[in-house]
Short mmCIF file of C-alpha atoms and ligand atoms in Angstrom, two decimals:
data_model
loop_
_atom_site.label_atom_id
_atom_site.label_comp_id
_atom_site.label_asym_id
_atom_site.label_seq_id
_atom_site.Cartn_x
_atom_site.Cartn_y
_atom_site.Cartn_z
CA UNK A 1 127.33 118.59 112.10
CA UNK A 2 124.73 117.46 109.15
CA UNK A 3 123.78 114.09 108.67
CA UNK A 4 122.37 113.33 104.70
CA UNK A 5 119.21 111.41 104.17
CA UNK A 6 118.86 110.08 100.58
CA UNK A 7 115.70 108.37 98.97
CA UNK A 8 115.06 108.38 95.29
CA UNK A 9 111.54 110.24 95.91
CA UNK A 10 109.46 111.37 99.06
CA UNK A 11 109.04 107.85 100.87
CA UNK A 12 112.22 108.97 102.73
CA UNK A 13 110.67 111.72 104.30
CA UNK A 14 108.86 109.37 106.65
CA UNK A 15 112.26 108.27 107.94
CA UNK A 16 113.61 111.77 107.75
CA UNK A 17 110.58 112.83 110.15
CA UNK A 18 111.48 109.87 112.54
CA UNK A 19 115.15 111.14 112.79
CA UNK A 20 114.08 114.55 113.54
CA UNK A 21 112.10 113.82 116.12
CA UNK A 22 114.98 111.19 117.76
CA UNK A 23 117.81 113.89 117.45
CA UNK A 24 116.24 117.36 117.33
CA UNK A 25 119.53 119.17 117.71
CA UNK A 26 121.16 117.29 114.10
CA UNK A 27 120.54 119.04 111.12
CA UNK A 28 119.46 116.48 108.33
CA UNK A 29 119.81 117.59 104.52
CA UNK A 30 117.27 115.77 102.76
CA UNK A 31 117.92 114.62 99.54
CA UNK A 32 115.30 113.35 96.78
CA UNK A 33 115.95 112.19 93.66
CA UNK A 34 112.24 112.85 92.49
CA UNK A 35 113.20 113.31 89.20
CA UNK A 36 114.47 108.95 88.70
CA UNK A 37 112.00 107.57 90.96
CA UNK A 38 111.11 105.09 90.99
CA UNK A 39 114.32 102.72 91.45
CA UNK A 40 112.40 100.02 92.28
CA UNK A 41 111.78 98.74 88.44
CA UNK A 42 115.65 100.17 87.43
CA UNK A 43 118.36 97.88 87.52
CA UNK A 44 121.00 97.44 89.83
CA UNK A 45 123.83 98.68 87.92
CA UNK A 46 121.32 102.45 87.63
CA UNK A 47 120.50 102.39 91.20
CA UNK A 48 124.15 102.42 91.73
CA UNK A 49 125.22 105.54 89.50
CA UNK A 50 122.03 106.99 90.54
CA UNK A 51 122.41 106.40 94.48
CA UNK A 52 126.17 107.68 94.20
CA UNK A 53 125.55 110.79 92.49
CA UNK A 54 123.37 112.09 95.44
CA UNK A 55 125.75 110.39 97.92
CA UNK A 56 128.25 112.83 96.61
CA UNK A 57 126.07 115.91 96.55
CA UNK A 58 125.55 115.18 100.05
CA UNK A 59 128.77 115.16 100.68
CA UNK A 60 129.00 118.61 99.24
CA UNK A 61 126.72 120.02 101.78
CA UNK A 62 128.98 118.38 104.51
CA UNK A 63 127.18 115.28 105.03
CA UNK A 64 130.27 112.59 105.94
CA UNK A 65 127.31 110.04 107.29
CA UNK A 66 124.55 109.26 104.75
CA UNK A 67 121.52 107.15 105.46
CA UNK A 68 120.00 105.94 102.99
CA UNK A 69 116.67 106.17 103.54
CA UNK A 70 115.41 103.82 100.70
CA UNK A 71 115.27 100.04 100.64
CA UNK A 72 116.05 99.64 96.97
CA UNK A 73 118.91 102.01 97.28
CA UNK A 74 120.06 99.79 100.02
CA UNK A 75 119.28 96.37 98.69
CA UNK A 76 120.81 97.25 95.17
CA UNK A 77 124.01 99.63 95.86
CA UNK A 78 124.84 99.62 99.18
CA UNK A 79 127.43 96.49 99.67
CA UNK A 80 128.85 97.16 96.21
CA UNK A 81 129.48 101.10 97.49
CA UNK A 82 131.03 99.89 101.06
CA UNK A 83 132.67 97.81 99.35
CA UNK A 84 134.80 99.30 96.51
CA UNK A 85 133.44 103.13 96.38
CA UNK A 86 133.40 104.84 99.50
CA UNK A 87 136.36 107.02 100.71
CA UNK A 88 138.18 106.96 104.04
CA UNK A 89 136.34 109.34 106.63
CA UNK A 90 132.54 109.04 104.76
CA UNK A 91 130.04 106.18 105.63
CA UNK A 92 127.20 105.26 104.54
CA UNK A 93 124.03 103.38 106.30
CA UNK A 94 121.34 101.35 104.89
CA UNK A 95 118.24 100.94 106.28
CA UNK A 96 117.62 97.15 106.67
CA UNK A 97 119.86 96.04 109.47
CA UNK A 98 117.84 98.06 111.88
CA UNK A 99 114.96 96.36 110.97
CA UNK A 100 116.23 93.11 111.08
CA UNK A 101 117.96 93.38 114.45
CA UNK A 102 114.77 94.43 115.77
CA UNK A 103 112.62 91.07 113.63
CA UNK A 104 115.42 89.55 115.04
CA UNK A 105 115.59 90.58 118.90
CA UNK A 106 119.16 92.00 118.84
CA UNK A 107 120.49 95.02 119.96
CA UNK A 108 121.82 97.56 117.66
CA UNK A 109 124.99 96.18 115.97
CA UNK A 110 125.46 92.92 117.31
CA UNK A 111 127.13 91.17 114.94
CA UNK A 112 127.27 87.67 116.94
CA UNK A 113 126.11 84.32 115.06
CA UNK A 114 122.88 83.48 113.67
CA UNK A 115 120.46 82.13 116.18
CA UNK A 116 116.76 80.90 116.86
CA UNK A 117 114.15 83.79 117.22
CA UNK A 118 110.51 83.92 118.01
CA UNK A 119 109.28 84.51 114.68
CA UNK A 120 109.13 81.94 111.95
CA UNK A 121 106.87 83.35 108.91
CA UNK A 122 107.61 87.05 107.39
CA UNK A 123 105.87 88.97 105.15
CA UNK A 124 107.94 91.26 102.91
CA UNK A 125 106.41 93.89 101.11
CA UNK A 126 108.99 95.72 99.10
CA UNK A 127 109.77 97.16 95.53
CA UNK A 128 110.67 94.80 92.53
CA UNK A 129 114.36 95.56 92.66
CA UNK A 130 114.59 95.27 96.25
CA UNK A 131 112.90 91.78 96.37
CA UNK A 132 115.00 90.62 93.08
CA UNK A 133 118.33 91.54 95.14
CA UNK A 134 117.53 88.95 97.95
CA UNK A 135 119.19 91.43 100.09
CA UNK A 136 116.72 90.88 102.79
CA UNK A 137 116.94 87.37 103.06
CA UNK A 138 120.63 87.73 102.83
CA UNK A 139 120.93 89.95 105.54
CA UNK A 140 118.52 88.34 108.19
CA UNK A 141 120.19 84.78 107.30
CA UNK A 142 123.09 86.49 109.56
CA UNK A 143 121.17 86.85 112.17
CA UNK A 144 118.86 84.47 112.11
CA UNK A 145 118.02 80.47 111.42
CA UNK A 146 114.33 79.05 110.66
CA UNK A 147 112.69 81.94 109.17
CA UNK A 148 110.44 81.64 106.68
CA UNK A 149 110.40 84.89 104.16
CA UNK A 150 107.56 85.22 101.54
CA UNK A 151 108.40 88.27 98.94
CA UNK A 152 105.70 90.29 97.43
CA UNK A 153 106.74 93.14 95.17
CA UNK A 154 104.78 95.72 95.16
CA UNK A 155 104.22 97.50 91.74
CA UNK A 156 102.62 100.42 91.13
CA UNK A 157 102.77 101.56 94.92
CA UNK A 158 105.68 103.85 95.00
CA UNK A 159 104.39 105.99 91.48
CA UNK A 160 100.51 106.43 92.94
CA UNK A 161 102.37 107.92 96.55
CA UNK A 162 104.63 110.12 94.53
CA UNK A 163 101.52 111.45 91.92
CA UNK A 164 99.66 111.81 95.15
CA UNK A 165 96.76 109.10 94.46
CA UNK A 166 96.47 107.50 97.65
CA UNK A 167 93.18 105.77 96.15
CA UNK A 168 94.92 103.84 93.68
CA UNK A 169 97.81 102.96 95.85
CA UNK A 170 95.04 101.53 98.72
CA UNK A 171 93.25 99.39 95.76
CA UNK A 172 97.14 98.60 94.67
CA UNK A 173 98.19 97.26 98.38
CA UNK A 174 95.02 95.89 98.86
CA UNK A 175 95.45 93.57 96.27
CA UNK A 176 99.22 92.84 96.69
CA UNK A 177 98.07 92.23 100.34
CA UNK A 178 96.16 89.20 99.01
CA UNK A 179 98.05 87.81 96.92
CA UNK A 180 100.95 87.46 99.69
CA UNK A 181 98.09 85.80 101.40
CA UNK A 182 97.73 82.98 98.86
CA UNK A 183 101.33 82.32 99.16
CA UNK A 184 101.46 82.61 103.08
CA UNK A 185 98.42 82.27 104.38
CA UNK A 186 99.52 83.07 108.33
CA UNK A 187 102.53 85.48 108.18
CA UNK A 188 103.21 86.44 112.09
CA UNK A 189 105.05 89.72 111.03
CA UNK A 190 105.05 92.12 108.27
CA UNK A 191 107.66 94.01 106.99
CA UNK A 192 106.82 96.97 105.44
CA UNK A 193 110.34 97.31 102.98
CA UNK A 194 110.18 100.45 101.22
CA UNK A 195 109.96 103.65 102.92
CA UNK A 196 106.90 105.12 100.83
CA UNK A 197 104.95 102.37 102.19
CA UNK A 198 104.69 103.53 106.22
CA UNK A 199 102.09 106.60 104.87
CA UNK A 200 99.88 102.99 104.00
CA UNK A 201 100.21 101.36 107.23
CA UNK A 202 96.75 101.49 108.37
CA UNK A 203 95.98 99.65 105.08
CA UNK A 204 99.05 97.24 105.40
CA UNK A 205 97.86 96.89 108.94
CA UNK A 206 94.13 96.35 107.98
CA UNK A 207 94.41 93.99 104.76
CA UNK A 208 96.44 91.87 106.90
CA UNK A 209 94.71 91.83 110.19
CA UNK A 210 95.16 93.23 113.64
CA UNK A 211 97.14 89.42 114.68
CA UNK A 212 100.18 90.42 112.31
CA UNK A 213 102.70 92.66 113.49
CA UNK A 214 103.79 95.12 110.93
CA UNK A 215 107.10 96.63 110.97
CA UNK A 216 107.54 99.79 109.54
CA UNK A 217 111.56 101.17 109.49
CA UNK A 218 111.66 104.57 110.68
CA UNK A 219 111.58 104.66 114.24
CA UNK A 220 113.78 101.63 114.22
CA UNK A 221 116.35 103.94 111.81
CA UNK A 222 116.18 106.65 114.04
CA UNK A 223 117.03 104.78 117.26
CA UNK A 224 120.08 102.69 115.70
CA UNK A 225 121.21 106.18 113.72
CA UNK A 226 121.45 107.82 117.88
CA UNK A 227 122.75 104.47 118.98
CA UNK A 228 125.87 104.86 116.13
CA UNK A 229 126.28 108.68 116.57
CA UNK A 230 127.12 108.31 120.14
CA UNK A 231 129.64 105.59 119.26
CA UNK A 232 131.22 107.45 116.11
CA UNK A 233 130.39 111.37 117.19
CA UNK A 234 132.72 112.17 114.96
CA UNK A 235 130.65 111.14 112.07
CA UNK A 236 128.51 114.24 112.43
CA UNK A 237 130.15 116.21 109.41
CA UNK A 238 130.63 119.61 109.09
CA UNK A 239 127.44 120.99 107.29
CA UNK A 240 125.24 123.13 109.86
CA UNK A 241 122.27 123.59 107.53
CA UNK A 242 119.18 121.41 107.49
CA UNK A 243 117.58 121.49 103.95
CA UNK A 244 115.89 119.59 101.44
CA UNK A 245 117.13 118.57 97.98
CA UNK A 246 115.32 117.75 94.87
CA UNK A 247 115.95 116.63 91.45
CA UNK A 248 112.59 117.20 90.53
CA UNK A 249 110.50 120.32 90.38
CA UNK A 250 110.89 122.00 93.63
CA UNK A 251 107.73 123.28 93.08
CA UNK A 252 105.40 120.50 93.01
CA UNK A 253 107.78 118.43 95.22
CA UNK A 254 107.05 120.88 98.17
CA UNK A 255 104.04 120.53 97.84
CA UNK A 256 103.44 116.85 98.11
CA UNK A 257 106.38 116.85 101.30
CA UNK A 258 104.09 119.24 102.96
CA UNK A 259 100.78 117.11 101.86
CA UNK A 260 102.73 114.18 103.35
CA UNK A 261 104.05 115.75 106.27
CA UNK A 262 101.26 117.71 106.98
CA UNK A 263 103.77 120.52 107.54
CA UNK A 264 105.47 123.26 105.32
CA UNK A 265 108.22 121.82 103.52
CA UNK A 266 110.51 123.78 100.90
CA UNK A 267 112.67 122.05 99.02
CA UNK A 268 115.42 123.81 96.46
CA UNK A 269 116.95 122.52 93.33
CA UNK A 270 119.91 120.05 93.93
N1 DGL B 1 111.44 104.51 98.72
C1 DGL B 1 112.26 103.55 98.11
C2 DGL B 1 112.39 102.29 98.92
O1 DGL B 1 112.40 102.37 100.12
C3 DGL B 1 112.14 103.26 96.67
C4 DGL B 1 110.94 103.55 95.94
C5 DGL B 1 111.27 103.58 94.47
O2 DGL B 1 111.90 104.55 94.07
O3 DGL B 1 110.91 102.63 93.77
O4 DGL B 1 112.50 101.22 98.39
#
């Protein structure tokens, strides 16, 4: 009963670790496509192949339910693979929605009209592809009415995580924190919209000041994943082995998922 987790790098790990946690008796393979990463300055018609190919390796390893653990992954291939790719009996879940039902006050998989809600002025830190796609706003104008979204994409965040140099990525948000400032100067919430980006929070969190609420996905993934599983149990495929999966150098991947994990991590070849 294995459930895949895809992200193009490690950021997905923090989402992986959330799941864990949430449902201790699923067995997740992880799946990293270290060697692409980033996505976030590809295009969307890459992101697609890219995102598809490890889609179907999970599937390989039994994995009928993928989450895909990475916004630009999501943002950029997800609708066009529900859409016209995916086979009866497989599914695959983004990890937005969760997010935005929460921004939004819903609970998990209400679908009903858009509506008023509490907050009026969102931050959105995300990846360059992920804020071209709109998919955000697209997806929270279902949901909601009268929010204001600011976009900042982030570049340069996601390659100083995965080369380990948390230095330059806490100069990088630092600055990308201001100049989402300039362009909205009060934000009430934050979204933190790639996955690499929860192992900055206390930055996020502290460039932006304690008065803005920062959302960070995985938690929110992992409680809406439990919520669907005991609606669909049969979407628990038939893999029984939790691994990890890399495109990179399993190596030097392992290490950096144990750095960031601050536990021992192995991954094998994919
Ligand atoms: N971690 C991914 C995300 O959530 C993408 C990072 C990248 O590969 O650019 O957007």
């Amino acid at each position: 009963m294995a459930v895949g987790v895809f992200d193009s790098g490690l950021g997905g790990l923090t989402v992986y670790d959330a799941l864990t946690r949430r449902l201790p008796d699923v067995p997740f393979v992880y799946f990293g496509d270290n060697a692409h990463a980033p996505y976030g300055v590809r295009d969307a018609d890459d992101i697609f192949k890219l995102t598809t190919a490890a889609v179907e390796r999970l599937w390989e390893e039994g994995c009928d339910l993928v989450i895909l653990a990475c916004n630009t992954a999501s943002a950029a291939a997800l609708r066009r693979m529900q859409e016209s790719w995916l086979p009866p009996g497989k599914r695959v879940l983004g990890v937005f929605v969760p997010l935005i039902e929460a921004l939004t006050e819903r609970d998990w998989g209400d679908n009903s009209p858009p509506r008023e809600v509490a907050v009026k002025h969102v931050a959105l830190f995300a990846t360059p592809a992920t804020v071209a796609s709109r998919a955000f706003q697209r997806e929270l104008a279902f949901r909601a009415i009268g929010v204001d979204v600011e976009a900042q994409a982030c570049g340069g965040v996601v390659d100083a995580i995965e080369e380990g140099d948390m230095i330059l990525a806490e100069a990088l948000v630092r600055s990308h924190v201001d100049a989402l400032k300039r362009k909205m100067p009060t934000p009430e919430a934050a979204v933190l919209g790639c996955t690499h980006y929860p192992l900055m929070e206390d930055v996020f969190q502290d460039a932006l000041g304690a008065e803005v609420s920062v959302y960070s996905q995985a938690s929110l993934v992992a409680e809406s994943l439990a919520h669907y599983l005991g609606r669909h149990p049969q979407m628990k495929g038939k893999g029984e082995a939790a691994k990890f999966l890399t495109t990179g150098d399993p190596r030097r991947v392992s290490d950096r998922a144990t750095q960031f994990l601050r536990r021992k991590i192995t991954f094998e070849a994919a």
